[in-house]
Coordinates of C-alpha atoms in Angstrom, one line a residue:
X1 CA 139.1 -3.1 -38.9
X2 CA 139.6 -4.0 -42.1
X3 CA 139.5 -7.2 -41.8
X4 CA 136.6 -7.6 -38.9
X5 CA 134.4 -5.5 -41.4
X6 CA 136.1 -8.1 -44.7
X7 CA 134.3 -11.1 -41.9
X8 CA 131.0 -10.0 -42.1
X9 CA 130.8 -9.0 -44.9
X10 CA 131.9 -12.3 -46.4
X11 CA 129.0 -13.9 -43.4
X12 CA 126.3 -11.9 -44.4
X13 CA 126.6 -13.4 -47.8
X14 CA 127.0 -16.4 -46.9
X15 CA 123.8 -16.4 -44.6
X16 CA 121.2 -15.7 -48.0
X17 CA 122.8 -17.6 -50.3
X18 CA 119.8 -20.6 -51.0
X19 CA 121.2 -24.3 -50.5
X20 CA 122.2 -26.5 -53.6
X21 CA 118.5 -28.1 -53.1
X22 CA 117.0 -24.7 -53.3
X23 CA 119.1 -23.4 -56.5
X24 CA 118.7 -26.7 -58.4
X25 CA 114.8 -27.2 -58.0
X26 CA 114.5 -23.5 -59.4
X27 CA 116.7 -23.9 -62.4
X28 CA 114.6 -27.2 -62.9
X29 CA 111.3 -25.7 -63.3
X30 CA 111.5 -23.7 -66.1
X31 CA 113.2 -26.7 -67.7
X32 CA 109.8 -28.8 -67.0
X33 CA 107.1 -26.3 -68.5
X34 CA 108.9 -26.4 -71.6
X35 CA 108.3 -29.9 -72.5
X36 CA 104.9 -30.0 -71.0
X37 CA 103.5 -26.7 -73.0
X38 CA 104.8 -28.8 -75.5
X39 CA 103.0 -31.6 -75.5
X40 CA 99.7 -30.2 -75.3
X41 CA 100.3 -28.1 -78.2
X42 CA 101.5 -31.1 -79.8
X43 CA 98.2 -32.9 -78.7
X44 CA 95.8 -29.1 -80.1
X45 CA 97.8 -29.8 -83.3
X46 CA 97.2 -33.4 -83.9
X47 CA 93.4 -33.1 -83.6
X48 CA 93.0 -29.9 -85.6
X49 CA 95.8 -29.1 -88.0
X50 CA 94.3 -26.6 -89.5
X51 CA 94.5 -24.5 -86.7
X52 CA 96.5 -25.6 -84.5
X53 CA 99.5 -26.8 -86.7
X54 CA 101.2 -23.1 -86.7
X55 CA 101.7 -23.2 -82.9
X56 CA 103.5 -26.4 -83.3
X57 CA 105.6 -25.4 -86.2
X58 CA 106.3 -21.9 -84.4
X59 CA 106.9 -23.4 -81.2
X60 CA 110.3 -22.5 -80.6
X61 CA 110.2 -19.1 -81.8
X62 CA 106.4 -18.6 -79.6
X63 CA 107.9 -19.7 -76.7
X64 CA 110.9 -18.5 -76.4
X65 CA 108.9 -14.6 -77.6
X66 CA 106.7 -15.3 -74.1
X67 CA 109.8 -16.4 -72.2
X68 CA 111.1 -12.7 -73.0
X69 CA 108.1 -10.8 -71.6
X70 CA 107.7 -13.7 -68.8
X71 CA 111.7 -13.1 -67.3
X72 CA 112.5 -9.7 -68.2
X73 CA 108.6 -7.9 -66.2
X74 CA 110.0 -10.3 -63.4
X75 CA 113.5 -9.5 -63.2
X76 CA 112.5 -5.7 -63.6
X77 CA 109.9 -6.0 -61.1
X78 CA 111.3 -9.0 -58.4
X79 CA 115.2 -8.6 -59.7
X80 CA 114.8 -12.6 -60.3
X81 CA 113.6 -15.0 -63.0
X82 CA 110.7 -16.4 -62.4
X83 CA 111.9 -20.0 -61.0
X84 CA 114.0 -17.9 -59.2
X85 CA 111.0 -15.3 -57.6
X86 CA 108.9 -18.9 -57.3
X87 CA 111.1 -19.9 -54.6
X88 CA 111.9 -16.6 -52.5
X89 CA 115.6 -16.3 -54.3
X90 CA 116.4 -12.6 -56.4
X91 CA 119.7 -12.1 -58.0
X92 CA 121.7 -10.0 -56.5
X93 CA 124.8 -8.0 -58.3
X94 CA 128.6 -9.2 -57.7
X95 CA 130.3 -6.7 -55.5
X96 CA 127.3 -5.9 -53.7
X97 CA 127.4 -5.6 -49.7
X98 CA 125.1 -6.4 -47.7
X99 CA 123.9 -2.6 -46.5
X100 CA 124.5 -1.3 -50.7
X101 CA 121.7 -4.3 -51.4
X102 CA 119.7 -2.9 -53.7
X103 CA 115.8 -4.3 -52.2
X104 CA 114.5 -6.4 -54.6
X105 CA 111.1 -4.6 -55.0
X106 CA 113.9 -2.4 -57.6
X107 CA 114.8 -4.5 -60.9
X108 CA 117.8 -5.3 -61.3
X109 CA 120.3 -2.6 -62.7
X110 CA 119.9 -2.5 -66.8
X111 CA 122.7 -4.2 -67.7
X112 CA 122.9 -7.2 -65.4
X113 CA 119.3 -7.0 -66.2
X114 CA 119.6 -7.5 -69.7
X115 CA 122.9 -10.2 -69.2
X116 CA 120.2 -12.0 -67.0
X117 CA 117.5 -12.4 -70.3
X118 CA 120.2 -13.3 -72.6
X119 CA 121.3 -16.3 -70.3
X120 CA 117.6 -17.7 -69.9
X121 CA 115.5 -16.7 -72.6
X122 CA 118.2 -16.9 -75.9
X123 CA 120.6 -19.1 -74.5
X124 CA 118.0 -21.9 -74.3
X125 CA 116.4 -21.5 -77.6
X126 CA 120.2 -21.7 -79.3
X127 CA 120.5 -25.0 -77.5
X128 CA 117.2 -26.3 -78.6
X129 CA 117.8 -24.8 -82.1
X130 CA 121.2 -26.6 -82.3
X131 CA 120.2 -30.0 -81.5
X132 CA 117.7 -30.3 -83.4
X133 CA 120.2 -29.7 -86.0
X134 CA 122.5 -32.1 -84.8
X135 CA 119.3 -34.6 -84.8
X136 CA 118.8 -33.5 -88.3
X137 CA 121.9 -34.0 -89.5
X138 CA 122.6 -37.1 -87.8
X139 CA 119.6 -38.8 -89.5
X140 CA 120.7 -37.4 -93.0
X141 CA 124.1 -39.5 -91.8
X142 CA 121.7 -43.0 -91.4
X143 CA 120.4 -42.9 -94.3
X144 CA 122.9 -41.4 -96.8
X145 CA 120.8 -38.9 -98.2
X146 CA 124.3 -36.9 -100.1
X147 CA 126.5 -38.3 -101.9
X148 CA 129.4 -40.0 -99.9
X149 CA 131.8 -37.4 -101.5
X150 CA 130.3 -33.9 -100.7
X151 CA 132.6 -31.2 -98.9
X152 CA 129.3 -31.2 -97.0
X153 CA 128.7 -34.3 -95.9
X154 CA 132.2 -34.3 -94.1
X155 CA 131.9 -31.3 -93.2
X156 CA 128.9 -31.9 -90.9
X157 CA 130.7 -35.8 -90.5
X158 CA 133.3 -33.9 -88.5
X159 CA 130.6 -31.4 -85.9
X160 CA 128.8 -34.7 -85.5
X161 CA 132.0 -36.8 -84.0
X162 CA 132.8 -32.8 -82.0
X163 CA 129.4 -32.3 -81.4
X164 CA 129.3 -34.8 -78.0
X165 CA 132.6 -33.6 -76.6
X166 CA 131.9 -30.1 -77.3
X167 CA 128.6 -31.7 -75.1
X168 CA 130.3 -33.4 -72.8
X169 CA 132.5 -29.9 -71.4
X170 CA 130.1 -27.8 -71.6
X171 CA 127.8 -30.0 -68.8
X172 CA 130.8 -31.1 -66.8
X173 CA 131.8 -27.3 -66.3
X174 CA 128.4 -26.2 -64.5
X175 CA 129.2 -30.0 -63.3
X176 CA 132.6 -28.6 -61.8
X177 CA 130.8 -24.9 -60.3
X178 CA 128.1 -27.1 -58.4
X179 CA 130.2 -29.6 -57.4
X180 CA 132.5 -26.1 -55.8
X181 CA 129.1 -24.4 -54.4
X182 CA 127.6 -27.1 -52.8
X183 CA 132.1 -26.6 -50.9
X184 CA 131.6 -23.0 -50.0
X185 CA 134.5 -22.4 -52.9
X186 CA 132.2 -20.0 -55.3
X187 CA 129.0 -18.0 -54.5
X188 CA 127.0 -18.7 -58.4
X189 CA 126.1 -22.6 -59.1
X190 CA 125.8 -21.5 -62.7
X191 CA 129.3 -20.4 -64.4
X192 CA 125.7 -17.8 -67.0
X193 CA 125.4 -16.9 -62.9
X194 CA 128.9 -15.0 -62.7
X195 CA 129.0 -14.1 -66.6
X196 CA 126.0 -11.9 -66.0
X197 CA 127.6 -10.7 -62.7
X198 CA 125.1 -11.4 -60.3
X199 CA 124.7 -14.2 -57.8
X200 CA 121.0 -15.8 -55.6
X201 CA 120.6 -15.2 -53.0
X202 CA 117.4 -15.5 -50.1
X203 CA 115.3 -12.5 -50.0
X204 CA 114.6 -10.5 -46.9
X205 CA 111.6 -9.6 -45.2
X206 CA 112.8 -5.4 -46.1
X207 CA 112.0 -7.2 -49.4
X208 CA 108.7 -9.0 -49.2
X209 CA 107.2 -5.9 -48.2
X210 CA 108.6 -3.7 -51.0
X211 CA 107.2 -5.8 -53.2
X212 CA 103.7 -6.0 -51.2
X213 CA 104.1 -2.3 -51.3
X214 CA 104.7 -1.5 -54.8
X215 CA 102.0 -2.0 -57.1
X216 CA 99.6 0.1 -54.3
X217 CA 102.6 2.7 -54.7
X218 CA 102.7 2.6 -58.2
X219 CA 98.5 3.6 -58.8
X220 CA 99.2 5.7 -56.3
X221 CA 101.5 7.6 -58.7
X222 CA 100.3 7.1 -61.8
X223 CA 99.4 10.5 -63.3
X224 CA 97.8 11.0 -66.3
X225 CA 99.4 10.3 -70.1
X226 CA 99.8 13.9 -70.8
X227 CA 100.7 13.2 -75.2
X228 CA 99.6 10.8 -77.5
X229 CA 103.2 9.3 -77.5
X230 CA 103.1 8.8 -74.3
X231 CA 99.9 7.1 -73.9
X232 CA 100.7 5.0 -76.5
X233 CA 104.3 4.5 -74.3
X234 CA 101.4 3.7 -71.1
X235 CA 99.4 1.7 -73.3
X236 CA 102.1 -0.6 -74.4
X237 CA 103.3 -1.0 -71.0
X238 CA 100.1 -2.0 -69.4
X239 CA 99.6 -4.3 -72.2
X240 CA 103.4 -5.7 -72.0
X241 CA 102.6 -6.5 -68.5
X242 CA 99.3 -7.7 -68.3
X243 CA 100.8 -10.1 -70.8
X244 CA 103.6 -10.9 -68.1
X245 CA 100.9 -11.7 -65.1
X246 CA 98.5 -13.9 -67.1
X247 CA 102.0 -15.9 -67.7
X248 CA 103.0 -15.7 -64.3
X249 CA 99.3 -16.8 -62.9
X250 CA 99.5 -19.8 -65.6
X251 CA 102.6 -20.9 -65.3
X252 CA 102.4 -21.0 -61.3
X253 CA 99.3 -22.7 -61.7
X254 CA 100.8 -24.8 -64.3
X255 CA 103.7 -26.0 -61.3
X256 CA 101.3 -27.6 -59.2
X257 CA 99.9 -28.9 -62.4
X258 CA 102.6 -30.6 -63.0
X259 CA 103.9 -32.1 -59.9
X260 CA 100.1 -33.2 -60.0
X261 CA 101.1 -35.6 -63.4
X262 CA 104.6 -36.0 -62.0
X263 CA 102.8 -38.0 -59.3
X264 CA 100.4 -39.2 -61.6
X265 CA 102.6 -41.3 -63.5
X266 CA 104.8 -42.2 -61.3
X267 CA 105.8 -45.9 -60.9
X268 CA 103.1 -47.0 -58.2
X269 CA 100.5 -45.4 -60.0
X270 CA 101.2 -47.4 -63.3
X271 CA 98.7 -50.4 -62.5
X272 CA 95.6 -47.7 -61.8
X273 CA 96.7 -45.8 -64.6
X274 CA 96.0 -49.1 -66.4
X275 CA 92.6 -49.8 -65.2
X276 CA 91.4 -46.5 -66.2
X277 CA 92.8 -45.9 -69.2
X278 CA 92.4 -49.5 -70.9
X279 CA 90.7 -48.6 -73.8
X280 CA 89.6 -51.6 -77.0
X281 CA 92.5 -51.4 -80.3
X282 CA 91.1 -48.1 -82.3
X283 CA 89.4 -49.3 -86.1
X284 CA 91.8 -48.7 -89.1
X285 CA 91.3 -45.0 -90.9
X286 CA 88.6 -44.4 -93.0
X287 CA 89.2 -42.9 -96.3
X288 CA 89.1 -39.3 -95.8
X289 CA 87.8 -36.2 -97.9
X290 CA 90.9 -34.6 -99.6
X291 CA 90.7 -30.5 -100.7
X292 CA 92.8 -29.8 -103.7
X293 CA 95.7 -29.0 -102.0
X294 CA 96.4 -32.3 -101.0
X295 CA 98.0 -35.5 -103.5
X296 CA 95.3 -37.9 -103.9
X297 CA 96.2 -41.7 -103.2
X298 CA 97.2 -43.9 -105.8
X299 CA 95.4 -46.8 -106.8
X300 CA 98.1 -48.7 -107.1
X301 CA 99.1 -50.1 -103.6
X302 CA 102.9 -49.9 -104.4
X303 CA 102.9 -47.3 -105.9
X304 CA 104.8 -43.5 -103.8
X305 CA 102.1 -40.4 -103.3
X306 CA 104.7 -38.2 -103.6
X307 CA 107.0 -39.4 -107.0
X308 CA 103.6 -41.9 -108.6
X309 CA 106.3 -44.3 -108.9
X310 CA 107.1 -47.6 -107.6
X311 CA 108.3 -47.7 -103.7
X312 CA 111.7 -47.8 -103.3
X313 CA 113.1 -48.0 -99.8
X314 CA 109.4 -48.3 -98.6
X315 CA 108.6 -45.9 -95.2
X316 CA 105.4 -45.6 -93.3
X317 CA 104.3 -42.7 -91.4
X318 CA 103.8 -43.2 -87.6
X319 CA 101.4 -40.5 -87.5
X320 CA 99.3 -41.4 -90.2
X321 CA 99.7 -44.6 -91.0
X322 CA 100.5 -43.7 -95.0
X323 CA 103.4 -45.6 -97.2
X324 CA 105.9 -43.5 -99.3
X325 CA 109.4 -43.8 -101.1
X326 CA 112.0 -42.9 -97.8
X327 CA 113.3 -40.1 -100.1
X328 CA 110.2 -38.7 -101.0
X329 CA 108.5 -38.8 -97.6
X330 CA 112.1 -37.5 -95.9
X331 CA 112.5 -34.4 -98.4
X332 CA 108.7 -33.5 -97.8
X333 CA 108.2 -34.2 -93.8
X334 CA 111.7 -32.2 -93.1
X335 CA 110.5 -29.2 -95.2
X336 CA 106.4 -29.1 -94.4
X337 CA 106.5 -31.2 -90.6
X338 CA 103.4 -32.4 -91.8
X339 CA 101.9 -35.8 -93.5
X340 CA 101.1 -35.4 -97.0
X341 CA 98.0 -37.2 -97.0
X342 CA 96.7 -36.6 -93.6
X343 CA 98.6 -33.2 -93.4
X344 CA 99.0 -34.3 -88.8
X345 CA 102.3 -32.5 -87.5
X346 CA 105.4 -34.9 -88.0
X347 CA 108.9 -35.7 -87.3
X348 CA 111.3 -37.0 -89.3
X349 CA 111.9 -39.6 -86.4
X350 CA 108.4 -40.5 -86.8
X351 CA 109.4 -42.4 -90.6
X352 CA 109.7 -46.4 -89.7
X353 CA 111.8 -48.2 -92.7
X354 CA 109.8 -51.7 -93.7
X355 CA 111.4 -54.6 -94.5
X356 CA 109.8 -56.9 -96.3
X357 CA 109.8 -61.1 -96.5
X358 CA 112.6 -60.7 -99.5
X359 CA 114.8 -58.2 -97.9

């Protein structure tokens, strides 16, 4: 009887286990949302640096905060992240039998919920910051910003040498887990799900019915807050819930928009795009009216606008077209993420070294 019961439990777990295509699709959904939003913010910041430059400089932190609100809302209301719920999946606590499984509308237990939030929100944020740090260190190493004998340079060169192997091991860990999932040897397609103590399963008919009826039941059971503190807590919950619902609605619409962009920029449509978007060459930039905080351009064309000396190692900013000393503009852009003259949002990768015929 015990063997028979174990067989039934295993069979039920396999029945509601999503395919590799479903889990990979939901993984790639949020991965595609981030660069799309980043591109929109960059366009806004370039069009009006004074108003939207803040959002570009702090994009990672703002996105992480909004992602935290969104994922916490979905995990507590639907037992799934936004992308998992979008594909009709839910998170099931590891070890729960088919009979003891919670309904999706009950949300995840606190322990699994905050573990899931950490791996869904905090870990990607740290990974993005680490990749930016590695990119910055490679730029410094390439152009020898630090003295060759400094201890710092020896340290980060060792770090840069080790990072590709660490990253390869990390990605290999995920690949091996996905292969084991495909072969039916594992319940999790991602090691992070195992660390969070959950696995993915499909929504059942009871889950869908409970999710549909939950908003109506919540509105009926809601009682007026008695004390001021209860009123404040209720208002905060409503505000956070409203932000999360607005984000989910916007992302749901955005997903279809992303699918349209993928079709629009596919190779089959490139000729059509070129014919529709062909524009004349833009005129050269006009002289701008600078405010008191912006450095004035020197009269001599060979003088750097930042150090006011003859330029050394000429470098142009791709975002504005102005030329500076490499060391001057590198340090300025790394600190301010903007062009010193125009204020356009700029990154270190927008620096282009110029080589004269004499060199």
